[in-house]
Amino acid sequence: MTTIIEPFRIKSVEPIKFTNETERKTILKDTGYNPFLIHADDVMIDLLTDSGTSAMSSKQWAGIMDGDESYAGSRSFFRFEEAVKRITGMDFVIPTHQGRAAEKILFSILGGKGKFFPNNTHFDTTRANIEYSGAEAVDLLCEVGKHPEEKADFKGNMDLDKLRAFILEKGPENIPLVFITITNNSGGGQPVSMENIKGVRKICDEFGLKFFIDACRFAENAYFIKIREKGYESKSVLEICRELFSYADGMTMSAKKDALVNIGGFLALNDDKLAMNCRNVLIVTEGFPTYGGLAGRDLEAIAQGLEEITDENYLHYRIRSVEYLGEKLLAAGVPLIEPTGGHAVYLDAKRFCPHIPAEEFPGQAVSIALYEKGGIRACEIGSVMFGKYDEKGKLIPPPMELVRLAIPRRVYTQSHIDYVAEIIIAVFNERHLLKGYKLSYEAPMLRHFTARFELAD
Ligand code: F0G
C-alpha cells in the first residue's frame, strides 16, 4: 500500500481558529513581522517547532493522573529512570525541566574560558550555554551537509578529519568533551550514521576524550540508520538506539522532541563523579535529584513516551509524512534541503528568493509570506538566527538561509499537510513579489525570539 495512515485514532480535538489574509496582514504589522511574537490562537497551522508540541497518547494522559508527586524517591522517578536506562544503557539519569537546563548544568561544570566544544552543528541553546560559560562552540559538519541541493544519506555526520585536526590544534586537554547532535537540527534534521558515531568514539579514545550525544531526536535518527545504513535493516530501532548510546559517555536530552511530551529533559551519563557534580548543580538550579525541574506526572509521561517512540509503525509514518511534504514541494520546483530530514522540511530561501540579499533576510521574507498567505507559522534559520556582525557592523551571514517547517508529532493529518504544500507552492509561484526586511529592534543574544522588523527600503 502506498497510503501511510496515521497510526492512531483521534480521541480529543482542539479547534483551529480561521483567519483571513487581511486580518493576518494587520497581525504581522502589529507583531513586528516576527512569527515568534504572533498569538498562537492566530496561527492556523503551527510549524514553528516540533518541540513540546506533540500530542500525548491516552496512556501518557493516564500516566499524568498516576504521577507520584512525592518530593523524594517518587515512584514516577524510578519508572522514568528505568525507561531512560532501557534505551540508553546509561548508569546515571538526571531529570531537568528541558534540554537547555541539562546543557546549562553540563557546560557550567565543564566549560569556561580556554575550553572548546566540537559538534557536528550546535543547536542555538547549546551554543549559547557553551559561550555563556566562556568556552567556544565549534561546528565541524561534513562538507556535504553544507549543501542543501546535494543528496546524501547521512548529511548530519561529523567531519572526522577536521575533528582530529581540531583536537591536535587546540590540545585534547582543552576539549572537555566532543558532542554530536542527532539528528542535526540546525543542519536540516539530517541523520548521523552509526559508522560516524563509531568514528567519533575512536577519535575520542585516541585522545582520551569524553563523547556526549545531544539526543533530542534519537529515535528518528535510529530509524534513518535502520532504513539507510548497511547491516542495520533487520535490527530493531531499540537495538540501534542501545548500540548508538553504547559508544557515548553521556547525553543531553530534550524530552520535548522524541519523548513525545510537552515539557521535560534529562542528562544521562556513565561517570559517577561528573554525575555527582551535575546533581549538586541540579539541586541549586532545578530541584531534588528524583524530580529535577519536573512534576512526578511529567516523569510518568516521559517514561510512557519513551516506550512509544521506538514503535516502528510510528517512525515509518513520521519519517514518511515529512518526506511526503517534501515530495509535493519538489514536484512544484520549490527548493529545499534534500533529502528531507526527520522532523522538518527546510526550504532553501537563498534559491527561493535569490533577489533578496542576506542583509534583507530572505528566510524571514518567506516565513512572513507563508503566514500572510495561509496562516502557517514557520521558523527562519538563517541570518536572523545565526547572523553575526564584523567590526564595521556588516552582516556575516551563516552558510545557509533556511525556513524550517517543523512537524509536531501526531498533531496534524494528511489534509493539513496538503494545505501546507498548497500555500507554499502558491507563495513560490509569486516569489518575485517577496520583499526584504530590516531589523528595527534586536536583543544582544538569541535575537530571533524578540526581534522586530520592517520592510527594507
Ligand atoms: N538540542 C537540540 C538539537 C534542539 O533541537 C533543542 C531544542 C535543544 C537542544 C534544547 O532543548 O528546547 O528542551 O531546551 N530545539 C527546539 C527547536 C527549541 O525548535 O528546534 P529545549
CSV table of C-alpha atoms and ligand atoms in Angstrom, one decimal:
chain,number,residue,atom,x,y,z
A,1,MET,CA,0.0,0.0,0.0
A,2,THR,CA,1.3,3.5,-0.8
A,3,THR,CA,-1.0,5.4,1.6
A,4,ILE,CA,0.6,5.7,5.0
A,5,ILE,CA,-2.2,6.1,7.5
A,6,GLU,CA,-1.7,7.9,10.8
A,7,PRO,CA,-1.0,5.1,13.3
A,8,PHE,CA,-3.5,6.5,15.8
A,9,ARG,CA,-7.2,7.5,16.2
A,10,ILE,CA,-8.1,10.9,17.5
A,11,LYS,CA,-9.9,11.0,20.8
A,12,SER,CA,-9.7,14.6,21.7
A,13,VAL,CA,-9.6,17.6,19.4
A,14,GLU,CA,-8.5,21.2,19.6
A,15,PRO,CA,-10.3,23.7,17.2
A,16,ILE,CA,-8.3,25.8,14.8
A,17,LYS,CA,-9.4,29.5,14.5
A,18,PHE,CA,-9.6,30.5,10.9
A,19,THR,CA,-8.3,34.0,9.9
A,20,ASN,CA,-8.2,35.7,6.5
A,21,GLU,CA,-5.4,37.4,4.7
A,22,THR,CA,-6.5,41.0,5.6
A,23,GLU,CA,-6.5,40.1,9.3
A,24,ARG,CA,-3.1,38.4,9.0
A,25,LYS,CA,-1.6,41.5,7.4
A,26,THR,CA,-2.6,43.5,10.4
A,27,ILE,CA,-1.3,40.9,12.8
A,28,LEU,CA,2.0,40.8,11.1
A,29,LYS,CA,2.4,44.6,11.3
A,30,ASP,CA,1.4,44.6,15.0
A,31,THR,CA,3.9,41.9,15.8
A,32,GLY,CA,6.9,43.5,14.0
A,33,TYR,CA,6.9,40.8,11.4
A,34,ASN,CA,8.3,38.2,13.8
A,35,PRO,CA,6.3,35.0,13.8
A,36,PHE,CA,7.5,34.3,17.4
A,37,LEU,CA,5.5,37.3,18.6
A,38,ILE,CA,2.2,36.2,17.0
A,39,HIS,CA,-0.5,35.0,19.4
A,40,ALA,CA,-0.8,31.2,18.8
A,41,ASP,CA,-4.6,31.5,18.5
A,42,ASP,CA,-4.0,33.5,15.3
A,43,VAL,CA,-2.0,30.7,13.7
A,44,MET,CA,-3.8,28.1,11.6
A,45,ILE,CA,-1.0,25.5,11.1
A,46,ASP,CA,1.8,25.9,13.6
A,47,LEU,CA,5.1,24.6,12.2
A,48,LEU,CA,7.3,26.9,14.3
A,49,THR,CA,8.7,23.9,16.2
A,50,ASP,CA,8.3,20.2,16.9
A,51,SER,CA,9.4,20.9,20.4
A,52,GLY,CA,6.9,20.4,23.2
A,53,THR,CA,4.1,20.4,20.6
A,54,SER,CA,3.4,16.6,20.5
A,55,ALA,CA,0.0,15.1,21.0
A,56,MET,CA,0.2,12.8,24.0
A,57,SER,CA,-1.3,9.3,23.9
A,58,SER,CA,-4.1,8.2,26.1
A,59,LYS,CA,-1.6,6.1,28.1
A,60,GLN,CA,0.5,9.2,28.7
A,61,TRP,CA,-2.5,11.1,29.9
A,62,ALA,CA,-3.3,8.2,32.2
A,63,GLY,CA,0.3,8.5,33.5
A,64,ILE,CA,-0.4,12.1,34.2
A,65,MET,CA,-3.1,11.1,36.7
A,66,ASP,CA,-1.0,8.3,38.1
A,67,GLY,CA,2.1,10.5,38.7
A,68,ASP,CA,3.6,10.3,42.2
A,69,GLU,CA,4.3,13.8,43.5
A,70,SER,CA,6.5,12.8,46.4
A,71,TYR,CA,9.4,15.2,46.9
A,72,ALA,CA,11.9,12.5,47.3
A,73,GLY,CA,12.0,8.9,45.9
A,74,SER,CA,8.9,9.3,43.8
A,75,ARG,CA,7.7,6.1,42.1
A,76,SER,CA,7.4,8.1,38.9
A,77,PHE,CA,11.1,8.9,39.0
A,78,PHE,CA,12.0,5.2,39.1
A,79,ARG,CA,9.7,4.4,36.2
A,80,PHE,CA,11.3,7.3,34.3
A,81,GLU,CA,14.9,6.2,35.2
A,82,GLU,CA,14.1,2.7,34.1
A,83,ALA,CA,12.7,3.9,30.7
A,84,VAL,CA,15.8,6.0,30.0
A,85,LYS,CA,18.2,3.2,31.0
A,86,ARG,CA,16.3,0.7,28.8
A,87,ILE,CA,17.0,2.8,25.7
A,88,THR,CA,20.4,4.3,26.6
A,89,GLY,CA,22.1,1.9,28.9
A,90,MET,CA,23.5,4.9,30.8
A,91,ASP,CA,24.3,4.5,34.5
A,92,PHE,CA,23.1,7.8,35.9
A,93,VAL,CA,19.9,9.7,34.9
A,94,ILE,CA,19.2,13.3,36.0
A,95,PRO,CA,15.9,14.9,35.2
A,96,THR,CA,15.8,18.5,34.1
A,97,HIS,CA,12.9,20.8,33.1
A,98,GLN,CA,14.0,20.8,29.4
A,99,GLY,CA,17.1,20.2,27.2
A,100,ARG,CA,18.8,23.5,27.8
A,101,ALA,CA,18.7,23.0,31.5
A,102,ALA,CA,20.7,19.8,31.1
A,103,GLU,CA,23.1,21.8,28.8
A,104,LYS,CA,23.4,24.5,31.4
A,105,ILE,CA,24.4,22.1,34.1
A,106,LEU,CA,26.9,20.2,32.0
A,107,PHE,CA,28.6,23.3,30.5
A,108,SER,CA,28.7,25.2,33.7
A,109,ILE,CA,30.8,22.3,35.1
A,110,LEU,CA,32.9,21.5,32.1
A,111,GLY,CA,33.0,24.9,30.2
A,112,GLY,CA,35.0,28.1,30.9
A,113,LYS,CA,37.5,30.3,29.2
A,114,GLY,CA,40.0,28.5,27.0
A,115,LYS,CA,37.8,25.4,26.5
A,116,PHE,CA,36.5,24.2,23.2
A,117,PHE,CA,33.5,22.0,22.4
A,118,PRO,CA,33.3,20.5,18.9
A,119,ASN,CA,30.0,19.3,17.5
A,120,ASN,CA,28.5,18.5,14.0
A,121,THR,CA,26.4,21.6,14.5
A,122,HIS,CA,25.5,23.1,17.8
A,123,PHE,CA,21.8,23.9,18.3
A,124,ASP,CA,21.4,27.6,19.3
A,125,THR,CA,20.8,26.9,23.1
A,126,THR,CA,23.8,24.5,23.2
A,127,ARG,CA,26.0,27.2,21.6
A,128,ALA,CA,24.6,29.9,23.9
A,129,ASN,CA,25.2,27.8,27.1
A,130,ILE,CA,28.8,27.0,26.0
A,131,GLU,CA,29.5,30.6,25.1
A,132,TYR,CA,27.9,31.8,28.3
A,133,SER,CA,30.4,29.7,30.2
A,134,GLY,CA,33.3,31.5,28.4
A,135,ALA,CA,34.1,28.5,26.2
A,136,GLU,CA,34.0,28.2,22.4
A,137,ALA,CA,31.5,26.1,20.4
A,138,VAL,CA,32.8,24.8,17.1
A,139,ASP,CA,30.8,23.2,14.3
A,140,LEU,CA,32.6,20.5,12.3
A,141,LEU,CA,29.9,19.3,9.9
A,142,CYS,CA,30.8,17.1,7.0
A,143,GLU,CA,31.1,19.1,3.7
A,144,VAL,CA,28.0,17.5,2.0
A,145,GLY,CA,25.9,18.6,4.9
A,146,LYS,CA,26.5,22.3,4.0
A,147,HIS,CA,25.0,22.0,0.5
A,148,PRO,CA,21.2,21.9,0.5
A,149,GLU,CA,20.9,20.6,-3.0
A,150,GLU,CA,23.3,17.7,-2.7
A,151,LYS,CA,21.8,14.4,-1.7
A,152,ALA,CA,23.4,12.0,0.7
A,153,ASP,CA,22.1,9.6,3.3
A,154,PHE,CA,23.9,11.0,6.4
A,155,LYS,CA,24.3,14.7,5.9
A,156,GLY,CA,24.5,15.2,9.7
A,157,ASN,CA,27.8,13.4,10.0
A,158,MET,CA,30.8,15.0,11.8
A,159,ASP,CA,33.8,15.6,9.6
A,160,LEU,CA,36.2,13.2,11.3
A,161,ASP,CA,39.4,14.5,9.7
A,162,LYS,CA,38.5,18.0,10.8
A,163,LEU,CA,37.7,16.7,14.3
A,164,ARG,CA,41.1,15.1,14.6
A,165,ALA,CA,42.9,18.1,13.2
A,166,PHE,CA,40.9,20.3,15.6
A,167,ILE,CA,41.9,18.3,18.7
A,168,LEU,CA,45.5,18.4,17.7
A,169,GLU,CA,45.4,22.1,17.1
A,170,LYS,CA,43.6,23.1,20.4
A,171,GLY,CA,45.1,20.3,22.5
A,172,PRO,CA,43.0,17.5,24.0
A,173,GLU,CA,43.4,19.0,27.5
A,174,ASN,CA,41.3,22.0,26.3
A,175,ILE,CA,38.5,19.8,25.0
A,176,PRO,CA,36.3,18.6,27.9
A,177,LEU,CA,34.1,16.6,25.5
A,178,VAL,CA,33.1,16.0,21.9
A,179,PHE,CA,29.5,16.4,21.2
A,180,ILE,CA,27.3,15.2,18.4
A,181,THR,CA,23.7,16.2,17.7
A,182,ILE,CA,21.3,13.5,16.4
A,183,THR,CA,19.6,14.4,14.2
A,184,ASN,CA,21.4,17.5,13.2
A,185,ASN,CA,18.6,20.1,13.7
A,186,SER,CA,20.4,23.2,12.6
A,187,GLY,CA,21.7,21.5,9.5
A,188,GLY,CA,18.3,20.3,8.3
A,189,GLY,CA,17.3,17.5,10.7
A,190,GLN,CA,19.8,15.3,8.9
A,191,PRO,CA,20.8,12.0,10.5
A,192,VAL,CA,24.2,10.8,11.6
A,193,SER,CA,25.3,7.3,10.7
A,194,MET,CA,26.4,4.6,13.2
A,195,GLU,CA,29.7,4.4,11.3
A,196,ASN,CA,30.3,8.1,12.0
A,197,ILE,CA,29.3,7.8,15.7
A,198,LYS,CA,31.8,4.9,16.0
A,199,GLY,CA,34.4,7.1,14.2
A,200,VAL,CA,33.9,9.8,16.8
A,201,ARG,CA,34.2,7.3,19.6
A,202,LYS,CA,37.5,6.0,18.1
A,203,ILE,CA,39.0,9.5,17.9
A,204,CYS,CA,37.9,10.3,21.4
A,205,ASP,CA,39.6,7.1,22.6
A,206,GLU,CA,42.7,8.0,20.8
A,207,PHE,CA,42.9,11.3,22.8
A,208,GLY,CA,41.3,10.1,26.0
A,209,LEU,CA,38.3,12.4,25.4
A,210,LYS,CA,34.7,12.1,26.6
A,211,PHE,CA,31.9,11.8,24.0
A,212,PHE,CA,28.4,13.1,24.5
A,213,ILE,CA,25.3,13.0,22.3
A,214,ASP,CA,22.7,15.7,22.0
A,215,ALA,CA,19.9,13.1,21.7
A,216,CYS,CA,16.7,15.1,21.2
A,217,ARG,CA,15.7,13.2,18.1
A,218,PHE,CA,17.5,9.9,18.7
A,219,ALA,CA,14.6,7.7,17.6
A,220,GLU,CA,14.2,9.5,14.3
A,221,ASN,CA,18.0,9.2,13.8
A,222,ALA,CA,17.9,5.5,14.7
A,223,TYR,CA,15.1,4.9,12.1
A,224,PHE,CA,17.2,6.5,9.4
A,225,ILE,CA,20.1,4.2,10.3
A,226,LYS,CA,17.7,1.2,10.0
A,227,ILE,CA,16.5,2.2,6.6
A,228,ARG,CA,19.7,3.6,5.1
A,229,GLU,CA,22.7,2.0,6.7
A,230,LYS,CA,24.0,-1.3,5.6
A,231,GLY,CA,23.8,-4.0,8.3
A,232,TYR,CA,21.0,-2.4,10.3
A,233,GLU,CA,18.0,-3.3,8.2
A,234,SER,CA,17.0,-6.2,10.3
A,235,LYS,CA,17.8,-4.7,13.7
A,236,SER,CA,15.1,-3.2,15.8
A,237,VAL,CA,15.1,0.5,16.4
A,238,LEU,CA,15.5,-0.2,20.1
A,239,GLU,CA,18.7,-2.3,19.4
A,240,ILE,CA,20.0,0.5,17.2
A,241,CYS,CA,19.4,3.1,19.9
A,242,ARG,CA,21.2,0.9,22.5
A,243,GLU,CA,24.1,0.4,20.2
A,244,LEU,CA,24.5,4.1,19.4
A,245,PHE,CA,24.3,5.2,23.0
A,246,SER,CA,26.8,2.5,23.9
A,247,TYR,CA,29.5,4.4,22.1
A,248,ALA,CA,28.8,7.6,24.2
A,249,ASP,CA,29.8,8.6,27.7
A,250,GLY,CA,26.7,10.7,28.2
A,251,MET,CA,23.9,12.6,26.6
A,252,THR,CA,21.7,15.6,27.0
A,253,MET,CA,18.1,15.3,26.0
A,254,SER,CA,15.1,17.5,25.4
A,255,ALA,CA,12.2,15.2,26.1
A,256,LYS,CA,10.0,17.7,24.2
A,257,LYS,CA,11.0,16.0,21.0
A,258,ASP,CA,11.5,12.2,20.9
A,259,ALA,CA,9.9,11.6,24.3
A,260,LEU,CA,6.6,12.9,23.0
A,261,VAL,CA,5.9,15.2,25.9
A,262,ASN,CA,5.2,18.9,26.3
A,263,ILE,CA,7.9,19.6,28.8
A,264,GLY,CA,10.9,17.8,30.2
A,265,GLY,CA,14.5,16.8,29.6
A,266,PHE,CA,17.4,14.9,31.2
A,267,LEU,CA,21.1,14.4,31.4
A,268,ALA,CA,22.3,10.8,31.4
A,269,LEU,CA,25.9,9.7,31.8
A,270,ASN,CA,28.3,7.0,33.0
A,271,ASP,CA,30.9,8.9,35.0
A,272,ASP,CA,29.9,8.8,38.7
A,273,LYS,CA,32.0,11.8,39.7
A,274,LEU,CA,30.6,14.0,37.0
A,275,ALA,CA,27.1,12.8,37.8
A,276,MET,CA,27.6,13.8,41.4
A,277,ASN,CA,28.8,17.3,40.3
A,278,CYS,CA,25.8,17.6,38.0
A,279,ARG,CA,23.4,16.6,40.7
A,280,ASN,CA,24.9,19.2,43.0
A,281,VAL,CA,24.2,21.9,40.5
A,282,LEU,CA,20.8,20.4,39.8
A,283,ILE,CA,19.8,20.8,43.4
A,284,VAL,CA,20.5,24.5,43.3
A,285,THR,CA,19.0,25.3,39.9
A,286,GLU,CA,16.3,22.7,39.2
A,287,GLY,CA,15.3,20.6,42.2
A,288,PHE,CA,16.0,17.4,44.1
A,289,PRO,CA,17.6,14.6,42.0
A,290,THR,CA,14.4,12.5,41.9
A,291,TYR,CA,12.3,15.2,40.2
A,292,GLY,CA,14.8,17.7,38.7
A,293,GLY,CA,12.7,20.5,37.3
A,294,LEU,CA,9.6,18.4,36.8
A,295,ALA,CA,6.5,17.2,38.4
A,296,GLY,CA,6.1,13.4,39.1
A,297,ARG,CA,3.3,13.3,36.4
A,298,ASP,CA,5.8,14.7,33.8
A,299,LEU,CA,8.2,11.9,34.6
A,300,GLU,CA,5.4,9.4,34.0
A,301,ALA,CA,4.5,11.0,30.7
A,302,ILE,CA,8.2,10.9,29.6
A,303,ALA,CA,8.6,7.2,30.6
A,304,GLN,CA,5.5,6.3,28.6
A,305,GLY,CA,6.6,8.5,25.6
A,306,LEU,CA,10.0,6.7,25.5
A,307,GLU,CA,8.2,3.4,25.2
A,308,GLU,CA,6.0,4.7,22.3
A,309,ILE,CA,8.8,6.5,20.4
A,310,THR,CA,10.6,3.3,19.3
A,311,ASP,CA,7.5,1.9,17.7
A,312,GLU,CA,8.5,1.3,14.1
A,313,ASN,CA,5.0,1.8,12.7
A,314,TYR,CA,5.0,5.3,14.3
A,315,LEU,CA,8.5,6.1,13.0
A,316,HIS,CA,7.7,4.9,9.5
A,317,TYR,CA,4.6,7.2,9.4
A,318,ARG,CA,6.7,10.0,11.0
A,319,ILE,CA,9.6,10.0,8.5
A,320,ARG,CA,7.3,9.2,5.5
A,321,SER,CA,4.9,12.1,6.3
A,322,VAL,CA,7.8,14.6,6.4
A,323,GLU,CA,9.1,13.1,3.1
A,324,TYR,CA,5.6,13.4,1.6
A,325,LEU,CA,5.5,17.1,2.2
A,326,GLY,CA,9.0,17.4,0.7
A,327,GLU,CA,8.0,15.4,-2.4
A,328,LYS,CA,5.0,17.6,-3.1
A,329,LEU,CA,7.1,20.7,-2.9
A,330,LEU,CA,9.9,19.4,-5.0
A,331,ALA,CA,7.4,18.4,-7.7
A,332,ALA,CA,6.5,22.1,-7.9
A,333,GLY,CA,10.1,23.2,-8.1
A,334,VAL,CA,10.3,24.5,-4.5
A,335,PRO,CA,14.0,24.4,-3.4
A,336,LEU,CA,14.6,22.6,-0.1
A,337,ILE,CA,17.3,20.6,1.7
A,338,GLU,CA,17.4,17.2,0.2
A,339,PRO,CA,16.7,14.6,1.3
A,340,THR,CA,14.1,15.7,3.8
A,341,GLY,CA,15.1,15.3,7.5
A,342,GLY,CA,13.4,13.6,10.3
A,343,HIS,CA,11.3,16.3,11.9
A,344,ALA,CA,11.0,19.1,9.4
A,345,VAL,CA,11.2,20.3,5.8
A,346,TYR,CA,13.7,23.1,5.3
A,347,LEU,CA,13.1,25.5,2.5
A,348,ASP,CA,16.2,26.9,0.9
A,349,ALA,CA,15.4,30.6,1.0
A,350,LYS,CA,18.6,31.5,-1.0
A,351,ARG,CA,17.2,29.7,-4.0
A,352,PHE,CA,13.6,30.5,-3.2
A,353,CYS,CA,14.1,34.3,-3.5
A,354,PRO,CA,17.5,35.0,-4.9
A,355,HIS,CA,16.6,38.6,-5.4
A,356,ILE,CA,16.7,39.2,-1.6
A,357,PRO,CA,20.2,39.6,-0.2
A,358,ALA,CA,21.2,38.0,3.1
A,359,GLU,CA,21.2,41.6,4.7
A,360,GLU,CA,17.5,41.7,4.0
A,361,PHE,CA,16.8,38.3,5.5
A,362,PRO,CA,15.3,36.1,2.7
A,363,GLY,CA,14.2,33.4,5.2
A,364,GLN,CA,12.3,35.9,7.2
A,365,ALA,CA,10.6,37.2,4.0
A,366,VAL,CA,9.5,33.6,3.1
A,367,SER,CA,8.2,32.8,6.6
A,368,ILE,CA,6.2,36.1,6.7
A,369,ALA,CA,4.7,35.3,3.3
A,370,LEU,CA,3.6,31.8,4.5
A,371,TYR,CA,1.8,33.4,7.4
A,372,GLU,CA,0.2,36.1,5.4
A,373,LYS,CA,-1.0,33.7,2.6
A,374,GLY,CA,-2.1,30.8,4.7
A,375,GLY,CA,-1.8,31.4,8.5
A,376,ILE,CA,1.2,29.0,8.6
A,377,ARG,CA,3.9,29.7,11.1
A,378,ALA,CA,7.4,28.6,10.2
A,379,CYS,CA,10.8,29.5,11.6
A,380,GLU,CA,13.7,31.3,9.9
A,381,ILE,CA,17.1,29.6,10.4
A,382,GLY,CA,19.5,31.9,8.6
A,383,SER,CA,20.8,35.4,9.0
A,384,VAL,CA,18.2,36.4,11.6
A,385,MET,CA,19.0,33.4,13.9
A,386,PHE,CA,22.7,33.0,13.2
A,387,GLY,CA,24.0,36.2,11.5
A,388,LYS,CA,26.9,37.9,13.2
A,389,TYR,CA,28.5,41.3,12.6
A,390,ASP,CA,32.1,42.2,11.7
A,391,GLU,CA,33.9,45.2,13.3
A,392,LYS,CA,32.3,47.6,10.8
A,393,GLY,CA,28.8,46.3,11.6
A,394,LYS,CA,28.4,44.4,8.4
A,395,LEU,CA,26.4,41.2,8.5
A,396,ILE,CA,28.4,38.0,8.3
A,397,PRO,CA,25.7,35.5,7.1
A,398,PRO,CA,25.7,31.8,8.1
A,399,PRO,CA,26.3,29.3,5.2
A,400,MET,CA,22.6,28.6,4.7
A,401,GLU,CA,19.4,30.7,4.7
A,402,LEU,CA,16.6,28.3,5.7
A,403,VAL,CA,13.0,28.3,6.6
A,404,ARG,CA,12.1,25.4,8.8
A,405,LEU,CA,8.6,23.8,8.7
A,406,ALA,CA,8.8,21.6,11.8
A,407,ILE,CA,6.1,19.0,12.0
A,408,PRO,CA,4.7,18.5,15.5
A,409,ARG,CA,4.4,14.8,16.4
A,410,ARG,CA,1.0,13.1,16.0
A,411,VAL,CA,-0.8,16.5,15.7
A,412,TYR,CA,-1.6,17.2,12.0
A,413,THR,CA,-3.3,14.9,9.5
A,414,GLN,CA,-2.5,14.5,5.8
A,415,SER,CA,-5.1,17.1,4.8
A,416,HIS,CA,-3.3,19.7,7.0
A,417,ILE,CA,0.0,18.8,5.2
A,418,ASP,CA,-1.7,19.0,1.8
A,419,TYR,CA,-2.9,22.5,2.7
A,420,VAL,CA,0.6,23.5,3.8
A,421,ALA,CA,2.0,22.3,0.5
A,422,GLU,CA,-0.7,24.2,-1.4
A,423,ILE,CA,0.2,27.5,0.4
A,424,ILE,CA,3.9,27.1,0.0
A,425,ILE,CA,3.6,26.4,-3.7
A,426,ALA,CA,1.3,29.5,-4.1
A,427,VAL,CA,3.9,31.7,-2.4
A,428,PHE,CA,6.6,30.2,-4.5
A,429,ASN,CA,4.8,30.8,-7.7
A,430,GLU,CA,4.6,34.5,-6.8
A,431,ARG,CA,8.1,34.7,-5.3
A,432,HIS,CA,9.2,37.6,-7.4
A,433,LEU,CA,6.8,39.8,-5.3
A,434,LEU,CA,8.5,39.0,-2.0
A,435,LYS,CA,10.3,41.9,-0.4
A,436,GLY,CA,13.2,42.0,2.1
A,437,TYR,CA,13.1,43.2,5.7
A,438,LYS,CA,15.4,45.2,8.0
A,439,LEU,CA,15.7,44.9,11.8
A,440,SER,CA,14.1,47.7,13.9
A,441,TYR,CA,14.9,46.0,17.3
A,442,GLU,CA,17.4,43.2,18.2
A,443,ALA,CA,18.4,41.8,21.6
A,444,PRO,CA,22.2,41.0,22.2
A,445,MET,CA,21.7,37.2,22.4
A,446,LEU,CA,19.2,34.8,20.7
A,447,ARG,CA,17.8,37.8,18.9
A,448,HIS,CA,15.4,35.9,16.7
A,449,PHE,CA,12.9,35.4,19.6
A,450,THR,CA,12.2,39.0,20.2
A,451,ALA,CA,13.5,40.9,17.1
A,452,ARG,CA,11.2,43.3,15.3
A,453,PHE,CA,11.3,44.0,11.6
A,454,GLU,CA,10.1,46.5,9.0
A,455,LEU,CA,10.1,46.4,5.2
A,456,ALA,CA,13.6,47.2,3.8
A,457,ASP,CA,13.7,50.4,1.7
B,1,F0G,N1,19.4,20.5,21.2
B,1,F0G,C1,18.7,20.4,20.1
B,1,F0G,C2,19.3,19.7,18.9
B,1,F0G,C3,17.4,21.1,20.0
B,1,F0G,O1,16.8,21.0,18.8
B,1,F0G,C4,16.9,21.7,21.1
B,1,F0G,C5,15.6,22.4,21.0
B,1,F0G,C6,17.7,21.7,22.3
B,1,F0G,C7,18.9,21.1,22.3
B,1,F0G,C8,17.2,22.4,23.5
B,1,F0G,O2,16.1,21.8,24.1
B,1,F0G,O3,14.2,23.4,24.0
B,1,F0G,O4,14.2,21.4,25.6
B,1,F0G,O5,15.6,23.4,26.0
B,1,F0G,N2,15.1,22.7,20.0
B,1,F0G,C9,13.8,23.4,19.8
B,1,F0G,C10,13.6,23.6,18.3
B,1,F0G,C11,13.6,24.6,20.6
B,1,F0G,O6,12.6,24.3,18.0
B,1,F0G,O7,14.3,23.0,17.5
B,1,F0G,P1,15.0,22.5,24.9
